[in-house]
PDB file of C-alpha atoms in Angstrom:
ATOM      1  CA  MET X   1       0.000   0.000   0.000  1.00 44.00           C
ATOM      2  CA  SER X   2       1.254   3.473  -0.811  1.00 48.00           C
ATOM      3  CA  ASP X   3       0.956   6.459   1.448  1.00 52.00           C
ATOM      4  CA  ILE X   4      -0.897   9.648   0.594  1.00 67.00           C
ATOM      5  CA  ASP X   5       1.632  12.198  -0.606  1.00 70.00           C
ATOM      6  CA  PHE X   6       0.665  15.460   1.100  1.00 76.00           C
ATOM      7  CA  ARG X   7       2.851  18.504   0.611  1.00 80.00           C
ATOM      8  CA  TYR X   8       4.195  20.285   3.690  1.00 88.00           C
ATOM      9  CA  GLY X   9       1.530  22.540   5.195  1.00 89.00           C
ATOM     10  CA  ALA X  10      -1.296  20.639   3.509  1.00 95.00           C
ATOM     11  CA  VAL X  11      -4.723  21.081   5.090  1.00 98.00           C
ATOM     12  CA  SER X  12      -7.625  18.685   4.669  1.00 98.00           C
ATOM     13  CA  SER X  13     -11.148  19.378   5.831  1.00 99.00           C
ATOM     14  CA  PRO X  14     -13.170  17.067   8.108  1.00 99.00           C
ATOM     15  CA  ILE X  15     -16.405  18.100   6.478  1.00 99.00           C
ATOM     16  CA  VAL X  16     -19.763  18.515   8.150  1.00 99.00           C
ATOM     17  CA  THR X  17     -22.714  16.383   7.094  1.00 99.00           C
ATOM     18  CA  PRO X  18     -25.584  18.662   5.984  1.00 99.00           C
ATOM     19  CA  PHE X  19     -29.126  17.607   6.862  1.00 99.00           C
ATOM     20  CA  ASP X  20     -32.291  18.703   5.075  1.00 98.00           C
ATOM     21  CA  ALA X  21     -35.554  19.894   6.622  1.00 97.00           C
ATOM     22  CA  ASP X  22     -36.635  16.285   7.188  1.00 97.00           C
ATOM     23  CA  GLY X  23     -33.416  15.495   9.011  1.00 97.00           C
ATOM     24  CA  ASP X  24     -32.024  13.346   6.200  1.00 98.00           C
ATOM     25  CA  VAL X  25     -28.525  13.604   4.739  1.00 99.00           C
ATOM     26  CA  ASP X  26     -28.570  16.372   2.132  1.00 99.00           C
ATOM     27  CA  ALA X  27     -26.327  14.882  -0.542  1.00 99.00           C
ATOM     28  CA  ASP X  28     -26.718  17.841  -2.893  1.00 99.00           C
ATOM     29  CA  ALA X  29     -25.636  20.291  -0.192  1.00 99.00           C
ATOM     30  CA  LEU X  30     -22.714  18.042   0.696  1.00 99.00           C
ATOM     31  CA  ALA X  31     -21.556  17.833  -2.913  1.00 99.00           C
ATOM     32  CA  SER X  32     -21.770  21.609  -3.239  1.00 99.00           C
ATOM     33  CA  HIS X  33     -19.767  22.058  -0.034  1.00 99.00           C
ATOM     34  CA  VAL X  34     -17.030  19.729  -1.249  1.00 99.00           C
ATOM     35  CA  GLU X  35     -16.899  21.540  -4.591  1.00 99.00           C
ATOM     36  CA  THR X  36     -16.488  24.876  -2.813  1.00 99.00           C
ATOM     37  CA  LEU X  37     -13.653  23.612  -0.638  1.00 99.00           C
ATOM     38  CA  VAL X  38     -11.759  21.894  -3.444  1.00 99.00           C
ATOM     39  CA  ASP X  39     -12.053  25.032  -5.558  1.00 99.00           C
ATOM     40  CA  ALA X  40     -10.744  27.054  -2.599  1.00 99.00           C
ATOM     41  CA  GLY X  41      -7.496  25.083  -2.680  1.00 98.00           C
ATOM     42  CA  LEU X  42      -7.735  22.693   0.254  1.00 98.00           C
ATOM     43  CA  ASP X  43      -5.657  19.539  -0.012  1.00 97.00           C
ATOM     44  CA  GLY X  44      -8.089  16.783   0.981  1.00 98.00           C
ATOM     45  CA  MET X  45     -11.594  15.895   2.165  1.00 99.00           C
ATOM     46  CA  VAL X  46     -12.368  13.862   5.291  1.00 99.00           C
ATOM     47  CA  PRO X  47     -16.013  12.728   5.453  1.00 99.00           C
ATOM     48  CA  CYS X  48     -17.544  10.837   8.377  1.00 99.00           C
ATOM     49  CA  GLY X  49     -15.247  12.257  11.021  1.00 98.00           C
ATOM     50  CA  THR X  50     -16.161  13.771  14.367  1.00 97.00           C
ATOM     51  CA  THR X  51     -17.272  17.077  12.843  1.00 98.00           C
ATOM     52  CA  GLY X  52     -19.221  15.081  10.271  1.00 98.00           C
ATOM     53  CA  GLU X  53     -21.321  13.528  13.060  1.00 98.00           C
ATOM     54  CA  PHE X  54     -20.473   9.990  11.951  1.00 98.00           C
ATOM     55  CA  ALA X  55     -21.703   8.608  15.270  1.00 97.00           C
ATOM     56  CA  SER X  56     -25.194   9.915  14.441  1.00 98.00           C
ATOM     57  CA  LEU X  57     -25.300   8.316  10.981  1.00 99.00           C
ATOM     58  CA  THR X  58     -26.528   4.890   9.941  1.00 98.00           C
ATOM     59  CA  ASP X  59     -24.185   2.640   7.993  1.00 98.00           C
ATOM     60  CA  ALA X  60     -26.157   3.404   4.833  1.00 98.00           C
ATOM     61  CA  GLU X  61     -25.860   7.143   5.470  1.00 99.00           C
ATOM     62  CA  ARG X  62     -22.137   6.825   6.045  1.00 99.00           C
ATOM     63  CA  ARG X  63     -21.810   5.133   2.654  1.00 98.00           C
ATOM     64  CA  THR X  64     -23.865   7.901   1.046  1.00 99.00           C
ATOM     65  CA  VAL X  65     -21.687  10.593   2.595  1.00 99.00           C
ATOM     66  CA  VAL X  66     -18.457   8.953   1.445  1.00 99.00           C
ATOM     67  CA  GLU X  67     -19.765   8.179  -2.041  1.00 99.00           C
ATOM     68  CA  THR X  68     -21.007  11.755  -2.440  1.00 99.00           C
ATOM     69  CA  THR X  69     -17.688  13.177  -1.283  1.00 99.00           C
ATOM     70  CA  VAL X  70     -15.658  10.961  -3.607  1.00 99.00           C
ATOM     71  CA  GLU X  71     -17.861  11.833  -6.564  1.00 99.00           C
ATOM     72  CA  ALA X  72     -17.698  15.564  -5.840  1.00 99.00           C
ATOM     73  CA  ALA X  73     -13.933  15.547  -5.257  1.00 98.00           C
ATOM     74  CA  ASP X  74     -13.574  13.730  -8.593  1.00 98.00           C
ATOM     75  CA  GLY X  75      -9.966  12.739  -8.052  1.00 97.00           C
ATOM     76  CA  ARG X  76      -8.760  16.310  -7.546  1.00 97.00           C
ATOM     77  CA  VAL X  77      -7.858  15.769  -3.884  1.00 97.00           C
ATOM     78  CA  PRO X  78      -7.572  12.648  -1.710  1.00 97.00           C
ATOM     79  CA  VAL X  79     -10.584  11.500   0.293  1.00 98.00           C
ATOM     80  CA  ILE X  80      -9.794  10.076   3.725  1.00 98.00           C
ATOM     81  CA  ALA X  81     -13.023   8.544   4.979  1.00 99.00           C
ATOM     82  CA  GLY X  82     -13.930   7.876   8.582  1.00 99.00           C
ATOM     83  CA  ALA X  83     -14.248   4.158   9.336  1.00 99.00           C
ATOM     84  CA  ALA X  84     -14.260   4.099  13.137  1.00 98.00           C
ATOM     85  CA  ASP X  85     -16.069   1.376  15.030  1.00 97.00           C
ATOM     86  CA  THR X  86     -15.901  -0.404  18.381  1.00 95.00           C
ATOM     87  CA  THR X  87     -14.945  -3.793  16.922  1.00 96.00           C
ATOM     88  CA  VAL X  88     -12.305  -5.127  14.563  1.00 98.00           C
ATOM     89  CA  SER X  89     -14.968  -6.640  12.312  1.00 98.00           C
ATOM     90  CA  GLY X  90     -17.008  -3.439  12.283  1.00 98.00           C
ATOM     91  CA  THR X  91     -13.946  -1.342  11.478  1.00 99.00           C
ATOM     92  CA  LEU X  92     -13.041  -3.672   8.624  1.00 99.00           C
ATOM     93  CA  ASP X  93     -16.619  -3.539   7.329  1.00 99.00           C
ATOM     94  CA  HIS X  94     -16.430   0.254   7.235  1.00 99.00           C
ATOM     95  CA  LEU X  95     -13.018   0.125   5.566  1.00 99.00           C
ATOM     96  CA  GLN X  96     -14.421  -2.213   2.914  1.00 99.00           C
ATOM     97  CA  ALA X  97     -17.308   0.203   2.373  1.00 99.00           C
ATOM     98  CA  VAL X  98     -15.138   3.307   1.999  1.00 99.00           C
ATOM     99  CA  ASP X  99     -12.771   1.399  -0.280  1.00 98.00           C
ATOM    100  CA  ALA X 100     -15.705   0.371  -2.471  1.00 98.00           C
ATOM    101  CA  ALA X 101     -16.843   3.998  -2.528  1.00 98.00           C
ATOM    102  CA  GLY X 102     -13.466   5.066  -3.917  1.00 98.00           C
ATOM    103  CA  ALA X 103     -11.853   6.656  -0.872  1.00 98.00           C
ATOM    104  CA  ASP X 104      -8.066   6.887  -0.830  1.00 98.00           C
ATOM    105  CA  ALA X 105      -7.655   5.968   2.846  1.00 98.00           C
ATOM    106  CA  GLY X 106      -9.659   5.140   5.931  1.00 99.00           C
ATOM    107  CA  LEU X 107      -9.486   6.965   9.267  1.00 99.00           C
ATOM    108  CA  ILE X 108      -9.841   4.783  12.367  1.00 99.00           C
ATOM    109  CA  THR X 109      -9.842   5.347  16.123  1.00 98.00           C
ATOM    110  CA  LEU X 110      -9.255   3.117  19.070  1.00 97.00           C
ATOM    111  CA  PRO X 111     -12.486   1.357  20.058  1.00 94.00           C
ATOM    112  CA  TYR X 112     -14.599   3.923  21.885  1.00 90.00           C
ATOM    113  CA  TYR X 113     -16.409   2.973  25.110  1.00 84.00           C
ATOM    114  CA  HIS X 114     -13.583   0.526  25.962  1.00 78.00           C
ATOM    115  CA  ASN X 115     -11.703   3.280  27.772  1.00 69.00           C
ATOM    116  CA  SER X 116      -9.287   1.178  29.818  1.00 69.00           C
ATOM    117  CA  THR X 117      -7.574  -0.752  27.047  1.00 82.00           C
ATOM    118  CA  SER X 118      -3.997  -1.802  27.816  1.00 93.00           C
ATOM    119  CA  PRO X 119      -1.215  -1.000  25.339  1.00 96.00           C
ATOM    120  CA  ALA X 120      -1.246  -4.674  24.407  1.00 96.00           C
ATOM    121  CA  GLY X 121      -4.960  -4.419  23.656  1.00 95.00           C
ATOM    122  CA  GLN X 122      -4.437  -1.311  21.534  1.00 96.00           C
ATOM    123  CA  ARG X 123      -1.698  -3.079  19.594  1.00 97.00           C
ATOM    124  CA  ALA X 124      -3.856  -6.158  19.080  1.00 97.00           C
ATOM    125  CA  PHE X 125      -6.736  -4.053  17.760  1.00 97.00           C
ATOM    126  CA  PHE X 126      -4.642  -2.075  15.284  1.00 98.00           C
ATOM    127  CA  ASP X 127      -2.713  -5.150  14.143  1.00 98.00           C
ATOM    128  CA  ALA X 128      -5.929  -7.068  13.513  1.00 98.00           C
ATOM    129  CA  VAL X 129      -7.279  -4.207  11.410  1.00 99.00           C
ATOM    130  CA  ALA X 130      -3.990  -3.764   9.541  1.00 99.00           C
ATOM    131  CA  ASP X 131      -3.872  -7.475   8.707  1.00 99.00           C
ATOM    132  CA  ASP X 132      -6.990  -7.227   6.541  1.00 99.00           C
ATOM    133  CA  ALA X 133      -7.339  -3.534   5.685  1.00 99.00           C
ATOM    134  CA  PRO X 134      -8.264  -3.148   1.996  1.00 98.00           C
ATOM    135  CA  LEU X 135      -6.804   0.362   1.707  1.00 98.00           C
ATOM    136  CA  PRO X 136      -4.311   2.583   3.556  1.00 98.00           C
ATOM    137  CA  VAL X 137      -5.255   3.404   7.140  1.00 98.00           C
ATOM    138  CA  ILE X 138      -4.671   6.608   9.084  1.00 98.00           C
ATOM    139  CA  LEU X 139      -4.934   6.406  12.863  1.00 99.00           C
ATOM    140  CA  TYR X 140      -7.051   9.027  14.621  1.00 99.00           C
ATOM    141  CA  ASP X 141      -5.864   9.792  18.151  1.00 98.00           C
ATOM    142  CA  ILE X 142      -8.765  11.542  19.899  1.00 98.00           C
ATOM    143  CA  PRO X 143      -8.762  10.619  23.600  1.00 96.00           C
ATOM    144  CA  SER X 144     -11.555  13.072  24.418  1.00 94.00           C
ATOM    145  CA  ALA X 145     -13.899  10.875  22.373  1.00 94.00           C
ATOM    146  CA  VAL X 146     -12.546   7.359  22.901  1.00 94.00           C
ATOM    147  CA  GLY X 147     -11.374   7.680  26.494  1.00 92.00           C
ATOM    148  CA  GLU X 148      -7.615   7.269  26.117  1.00 94.00           C
ATOM    149  CA  PRO X 149      -4.720   8.238  23.848  1.00 96.00           C
ATOM    150  CA  ILE X 150      -2.820   5.881  21.600  1.00 98.00           C
ATOM    151  CA  ASP X 151       0.171   4.608  23.545  1.00 98.00           C
ATOM    152  CA  PRO X 152       3.432   5.993  22.055  1.00 98.00           C
ATOM    153  CA  ASP X 153       5.057   2.552  21.948  1.00 98.00           C
ATOM    154  CA  VAL X 154       1.996   1.162  20.180  1.00 99.00           C
ATOM    155  CA  LEU X 155       2.093   4.003  17.659  1.00 99.00           C
ATOM    156  CA  ALA X 156       5.782   3.439  16.948  1.00 99.00           C
ATOM    157  CA  ALA X 157       5.207  -0.266  16.363  1.00 99.00           C
ATOM    158  CA  VAL X 158       2.034   0.023  14.302  1.00 99.00           C
ATOM    159  CA  ALA X 159       3.561   2.787  12.155  1.00 98.00           C
ATOM    160  CA  GLU X 160       5.874   0.126  10.738  1.00 98.00           C
ATOM    161  CA  ARG X 161       2.901  -1.754   9.290  1.00 98.00           C
ATOM    162  CA  GLU X 162       2.499  -1.326   5.532  1.00 97.00           C
ATOM    163  CA  ALA X 163      -1.219  -0.639   5.827  1.00 98.00           C
ATOM    164  CA  VAL X 164      -0.838   2.106   8.448  1.00 98.00           C
ATOM    165  CA  VAL X 165       0.356   5.258   6.719  1.00 97.00           C
ATOM    166  CA  GLY X 166      -0.390   8.143   9.051  1.00 97.00           C
ATOM    167  CA  LEU X 167      -1.763   9.712  12.223  1.00 98.00           C
ATOM    168  CA  LYS X 168      -4.235  12.479  12.901  1.00 98.00           C
ATOM    169  CA  ASP X 169      -3.312  13.759  16.356  1.00 99.00           C
ATOM    170  CA  THR X 170      -6.222  15.393  18.177  1.00 98.00           C
ATOM    171  CA  THR X 171      -4.859  14.945  21.673  1.00 98.00           C
ATOM    172  CA  GLY X 172      -4.412  18.683  22.119  1.00 98.00           C
ATOM    173  CA  ASP X 173      -0.927  17.919  23.449  1.00 97.00           C
ATOM    174  CA  VAL X 174       1.908  19.365  21.390  1.00 97.00           C
ATOM    175  CA  SER X 175       4.421  17.186  23.213  1.00 97.00           C
ATOM    176  CA  ALA X 176       2.497  14.116  22.020  1.00 97.00           C
ATOM    177  CA  VAL X 177       2.775  15.396  18.460  1.00 98.00           C
ATOM    178  CA  ASP X 178       6.514  15.827  18.926  1.00 98.00           C
ATOM    179  CA  VAL X 179       6.808  12.220  20.102  1.00 98.00           C
ATOM    180  CA  ALA X 180       4.659  11.001  17.205  1.00 98.00           C
ATOM    181  CA  VAL X 181       6.844  12.712  14.611  1.00 98.00           C
ATOM    182  CA  ASP X 182      10.048  11.568  16.310  1.00 98.00           C
ATOM    183  CA  ARG X 183       9.080   7.912  16.711  1.00 98.00           C
ATOM    184  CA  THR X 184       7.519   7.169  13.339  1.00 98.00           C
ATOM    185  CA  PRO X 185       9.178   6.634   9.933  1.00 97.00           C
ATOM    186  CA  GLU X 186       9.910   9.647   7.763  1.00 94.00           C
ATOM    187  CA  ALA X 187       7.355   8.508   5.185  1.00 94.00           C
ATOM    188  CA  PHE X 188       4.667   8.227   7.871  1.00 96.00           C
ATOM    189  CA  THR X 189       2.268  11.189   7.698  1.00 96.00           C
ATOM    190  CA  VAL X 190       1.489  13.065  10.926  1.00 98.00           C
ATOM    191  CA  VAL X 191      -1.178  15.768  10.840  1.00 98.00           C
ATOM    192  CA  GLN X 192      -2.456  18.074  13.557  1.00 98.00           C
ATOM    193  CA  GLY X 193      -6.161  17.739  14.266  1.00 98.00           C
ATOM    194  CA  VAL X 194      -6.529  20.720  16.598  1.00 98.00           C
ATOM    195  CA  ASP X 195      -6.905  23.856  14.507  1.00 98.00           C
ATOM    196  CA  ALA X 196      -5.299  26.213  17.014  1.00 98.00           C
ATOM    197  CA  LEU X 197      -2.242  23.946  17.269  1.00 98.00           C
ATOM    198  CA  LEU X 198      -1.522  23.681  13.546  1.00 98.00           C
ATOM    199  CA  TYR X 199       0.901  26.601  13.458  1.00 98.00           C
ATOM    200  CA  PRO X 200       2.626  25.702  16.765  1.00 97.00           C
ATOM    201  CA  SER X 201       3.079  22.131  15.505  1.00 97.00           C
ATOM    202  CA  ALA X 202       4.618  23.139  12.188  1.00 96.00           C
ATOM    203  CA  SER X 203       8.089  23.512  13.682  1.00 94.00           C
ATOM    204  CA  LEU X 204       7.853  19.964  15.061  1.00 96.00           C
ATOM    205  CA  GLY X 205       7.639  18.459  11.600  1.00 96.00           C
ATOM    206  CA  VAL X 206       3.947  17.716  11.132  1.00 97.00           C
ATOM    207  CA  ASP X 207       2.966  17.360   7.503  1.00 96.00           C
ATOM    208  CA  GLY X 208      -0.109  19.559   7.861  1.00 97.00           C
ATOM    209  CA  GLY X 209      -3.541  19.442   9.403  1.00 98.00           C
ATOM    210  CA  VAL X 210      -7.015  17.968   9.279  1.00 98.00           C
ATOM    211  CA  ASN X 211      -8.860  20.966  10.629  1.00 98.00           C
ATOM    212  CA  ALA X 212     -12.590  21.605  10.860  1.00 98.00           C
ATOM    213  CA  LEU X 213     -12.409  25.362  10.468  1.00 99.00           C
ATOM    214  CA  SER X 214     -10.742  24.949   7.080  1.00 99.00           C
ATOM    215  CA  GLN X 215     -14.266  24.393   5.717  1.00 99.00           C
ATOM    216  CA  VAL X 216     -15.330  27.767   7.118  1.00 99.00           C
ATOM    217  CA  ILE X 217     -12.309  29.931   6.350  1.00 99.00           C
ATOM    218  CA  PRO X 218     -10.467  27.946   3.655  1.00 99.00           C
ATOM    219  CA  GLU X 219      -8.799  31.143   2.480  1.00 98.00           C
ATOM    220  CA  VAL X 220      -7.020  31.427   5.833  1.00 99.00           C
ATOM    221  CA  PHE X 221      -5.816  27.819   5.907  1.00 98.00           C
ATOM    222  CA  VAL X 222      -4.643  27.927   2.297  1.00 98.00           C
ATOM    223  CA  ALA X 223      -2.753  31.142   3.082  1.00 98.00           C
ATOM    224  CA  LEU X 224      -1.243  29.537   6.189  1.00 98.00           C
ATOM    225  CA  GLY X 225      -0.018  26.570   4.163  1.00 97.00           C
ATOM    226  CA  GLU X 226       1.509  28.906   1.599  1.00 97.00           C
ATOM    227  CA  ALA X 227       3.225  30.905   4.346  1.00 97.00           C
ATOM    228  CA  LEU X 228       4.638  27.763   5.957  1.00 96.00           C
ATOM    229  CA  ARG X 229       6.004  26.485   2.649  1.00 96.00           C
ATOM    230  CA  ALA X 230       7.523  29.889   1.901  1.00 97.00           C
ATOM    231  CA  GLY X 231       9.119  30.141   5.333  1.00 96.00           C
ATOM    232  CA  ASP X 232       7.154  33.329   6.038  1.00 98.00           C
ATOM    233  CA  ASP X 233       6.815  32.891   9.780  1.00 97.00           C
ATOM    234  CA  ASP X 234       5.507  36.406  10.407  1.00 98.00           C
ATOM    235  CA  ARG X 235       2.628  35.829   8.007  1.00 98.00           C
ATOM    236  CA  ALA X 236       1.893  32.389   9.446  1.00 98.00           C
ATOM    237  CA  LEU X 237       1.889  33.711  13.006  1.00 98.00           C
ATOM    238  CA  THR X 238      -0.455  36.554  12.064  1.00 98.00           C
ATOM    239  CA  LEU X 239      -2.941  34.143  10.501  1.00 98.00           C
ATOM    240  CA  HIS X 240      -2.726  31.919  13.556  1.00 98.00           C
ATOM    241  CA  ARG X 241      -3.229  34.697  16.105  1.00 98.00           C
ATOM    242  CA  ARG X 242      -5.723  36.888  14.283  1.00 98.00           C
ATOM    243  CA  ALA X 243      -7.840  34.298  12.498  1.00 98.00           C
ATOM    244  CA  ILE X 244      -7.545  30.653  13.480  1.00 99.00           C
ATOM    245  CA  ALA X 245      -6.983  30.752  17.242  1.00 98.00           C
ATOM    246  CA  PRO X 246      -9.804  33.213  18.082  1.00 98.00           C
ATOM    247  CA  LEU X 247     -12.382  31.416  15.917  1.00 98.00           C
ATOM    248  CA  PHE X 248     -11.304  28.043  17.289  1.00 98.00           C
ATOM    249  CA  GLU X 249     -11.782  29.272  20.841  1.00 97.00           C
ATOM    250  CA  ARG X 250     -15.202  30.688  19.993  1.00 96.00           C
ATOM    251  CA  CYS X 251     -16.395  27.486  18.357  1.00 96.00           C
ATOM    252  CA  GLY X 252     -15.047  25.390  21.202  1.00 94.00           C
ATOM    253  CA  ASP X 253     -17.205  27.366  23.615  1.00 91.00           C
ATOM    254  CA  HIS X 254     -20.404  26.253  21.861  1.00 91.00           C
ATOM    255  CA  GLY X 255     -19.820  22.629  20.849  1.00 90.00           C
ATOM    256  CA  PHE X 256     -17.388  22.299  17.989  1.00 93.00           C
ATOM    257  CA  ALA X 257     -19.431  20.418  15.402  1.00 95.00           C
ATOM    258  CA  PRO X 258     -22.581  22.561  15.802  1.00 98.00           C
ATOM    259  CA  ALA X 259     -20.542  25.765  15.879  1.00 98.00           C
ATOM    260  CA  THR X 260     -18.666  24.742  12.739  1.00 98.00           C
ATOM    261  CA  LYS X 261     -21.984  24.172  10.978  1.00 98.00           C
ATOM    262  CA  VAL X 262     -23.212  27.587  12.111  1.00 99.00           C
ATOM    263  CA  ALA X 263     -20.030  29.161  10.782  1.00 99.00           C
ATOM    264  CA  ALA X 264     -20.232  27.284   7.468  1.00 99.00           C
ATOM    265  CA  ALA X 265     -23.863  28.333   7.066  1.00 99.00           C
ATOM    266  CA  HIS X 266     -22.847  31.942   7.714  1.00 99.00           C
ATOM    267  CA  ARG X 267     -20.482  31.684   4.753  1.00 98.00           C
ATOM    268  CA  GLY X 268     -23.260  30.161   2.640  1.00 98.00           C
ATOM    269  CA  PHE X 269     -21.293  26.929   2.260  1.00 99.00           C
ATOM    270  CA  VAL X 270     -24.155  24.823   3.654  1.00 98.00           C
ATOM    271  CA  PRO X 271     -27.821  25.858   3.536  1.00 98.00           C
ATOM    272  CA  ASP X 272     -28.647  25.178   7.189  1.00 97.00           C
ATOM    273  CA  PRO X 273     -26.682  24.243  10.329  1.00 98.00           C
ATOM    274  CA  ARG X 274     -29.030  21.453  11.420  1.00 98.00           C
ATOM    275  CA  VAL X 275     -27.507  18.830  13.719  1.00 98.00           C
ATOM    276  CA  ARG X 276     -28.787  15.555  15.120  1.00 98.00           C
ATOM    277  CA  PRO X 277     -29.314  14.756  18.795  1.00 97.00           C
ATOM    278  CA  PRO X 278     -27.549  14.652  21.136  1.00 96.00           C
ATOM    279  CA  LEU X 279     -25.934  17.722  19.555  1.00 97.00           C
ATOM    280  CA  THR X 280     -27.762  21.038  19.819  1.00 97.00           C
ATOM    281  CA  LEU X 281     -27.240  24.360  18.096  1.00 97.00           C
ATOM    282  CA  PRO X 282     -25.906  27.475  19.844  1.00 97.00           C
ATOM    283  CA  ASP X 283     -28.410  30.181  20.731  1.00 97.00           C
ATOM    284  CA  GLU X 284     -28.868  33.270  18.582  1.00 97.00           C
ATOM    285  CA  ALA X 285     -26.387  35.400  20.521  1.00 98.00           C
ATOM    286  CA  ALA X 286     -23.727  32.735  20.167  1.00 97.00           C
ATOM    287  CA  ARG X 287     -24.453  32.387  16.452  1.00 98.00           C
ATOM    288  CA  GLU X 288     -23.953  36.116  15.996  1.00 98.00           C
ATOM    289  CA  ALA X 289     -20.663  35.971  17.891  1.00 98.00           C
ATOM    290  CA  ILE X 290     -19.472  33.055  15.750  1.00 98.00           C
ATOM    291  CA  ALA X 291     -20.403  34.927  12.575  1.00 98.00           C
ATOM    292  CA  ALA X 292     -18.534  38.011  13.758  1.00 98.00           C
ATOM    293  CA  ASP X 293     -15.411  35.971  14.430  1.00 98.00           C
ATOM    294  CA  VAL X 294     -15.658  34.362  10.991  1.00 99.00           C
ATOM    295  CA  ASP X 295     -15.763  37.805   9.390  1.00 98.00           C
ATOM    296  CA  ALA X 296     -12.836  38.983  11.516  1.00 98.00           C
ATOM    297  CA  ALA X 297     -10.816  35.926  10.521  1.00 98.00           C
ATOM    298  CA  LEU X 298     -11.370  36.630   6.842  1.00 98.00           C
ATOM    299  CA  ASP X 299     -10.114  40.180   7.362  1.00 97.00           C
ATOM    300  CA  ALA X 300      -6.746  38.724   8.365  1.00 94.00           C
ATOM    301  CA  VAL X 301      -6.097  37.218   4.937  1.00 93.00           C
TER     302      VAL X 301
END
């Protein structure tokens, strides 16, 4: 299996899943959103992630979301599709589905709910998936959602597997990112999953980011990538401080997936910020504050 060749400073978007007035997946709105983001210059699409509310989707809806994303991306950028599940067999089923849909890689977490897994258990899970994975796999380290981080020794060992080609680090711990970069092969892709830590992580050798706000202010993230590749640290720091960090903090105050949808709807990228329970939308005052921070972020470009 080959890895996904991202340029330094590449940013992929973990896209939201739009819902229509009946609460169903709005495939047309999703396709339009993907088209907008690809045209804006982002480097990849990541459907069925945390921001995409994968845990609130049926298996059939997950397939629809991935198929729609692949079709809309049309080979212009890689599609890394969420395939997380609590079991080895379920994870492999999702990987088979995203492979059949045409995704370039699958994104998997540790089994959620089992939040006291030993390092040996983590290794056994990832090895079992890697043994039969039909396409390249990127690990998704998100302890806030699964209950524990990926053990560094486990990561170092699993990164040697041919099927395992990268890591999305959403621990929120820059030191963990440093360890991940240091202990994995040079060809192994490490991306920062916390938007406000993308710039601080750049000096540690991350390849780029998978960042939710890139679907709201793609202009900012594209400009940040350009600044990083050009070695323009002053420009990169300005974009971080004036645009990304303040909007990230605002969205984090109101539930990140709902707030991201509100922000994307403010840009006109999705028609409505509907979410599914248990998520709820911010109140009107919060929506106005989010919109104001989006506008301020765009002024920084």
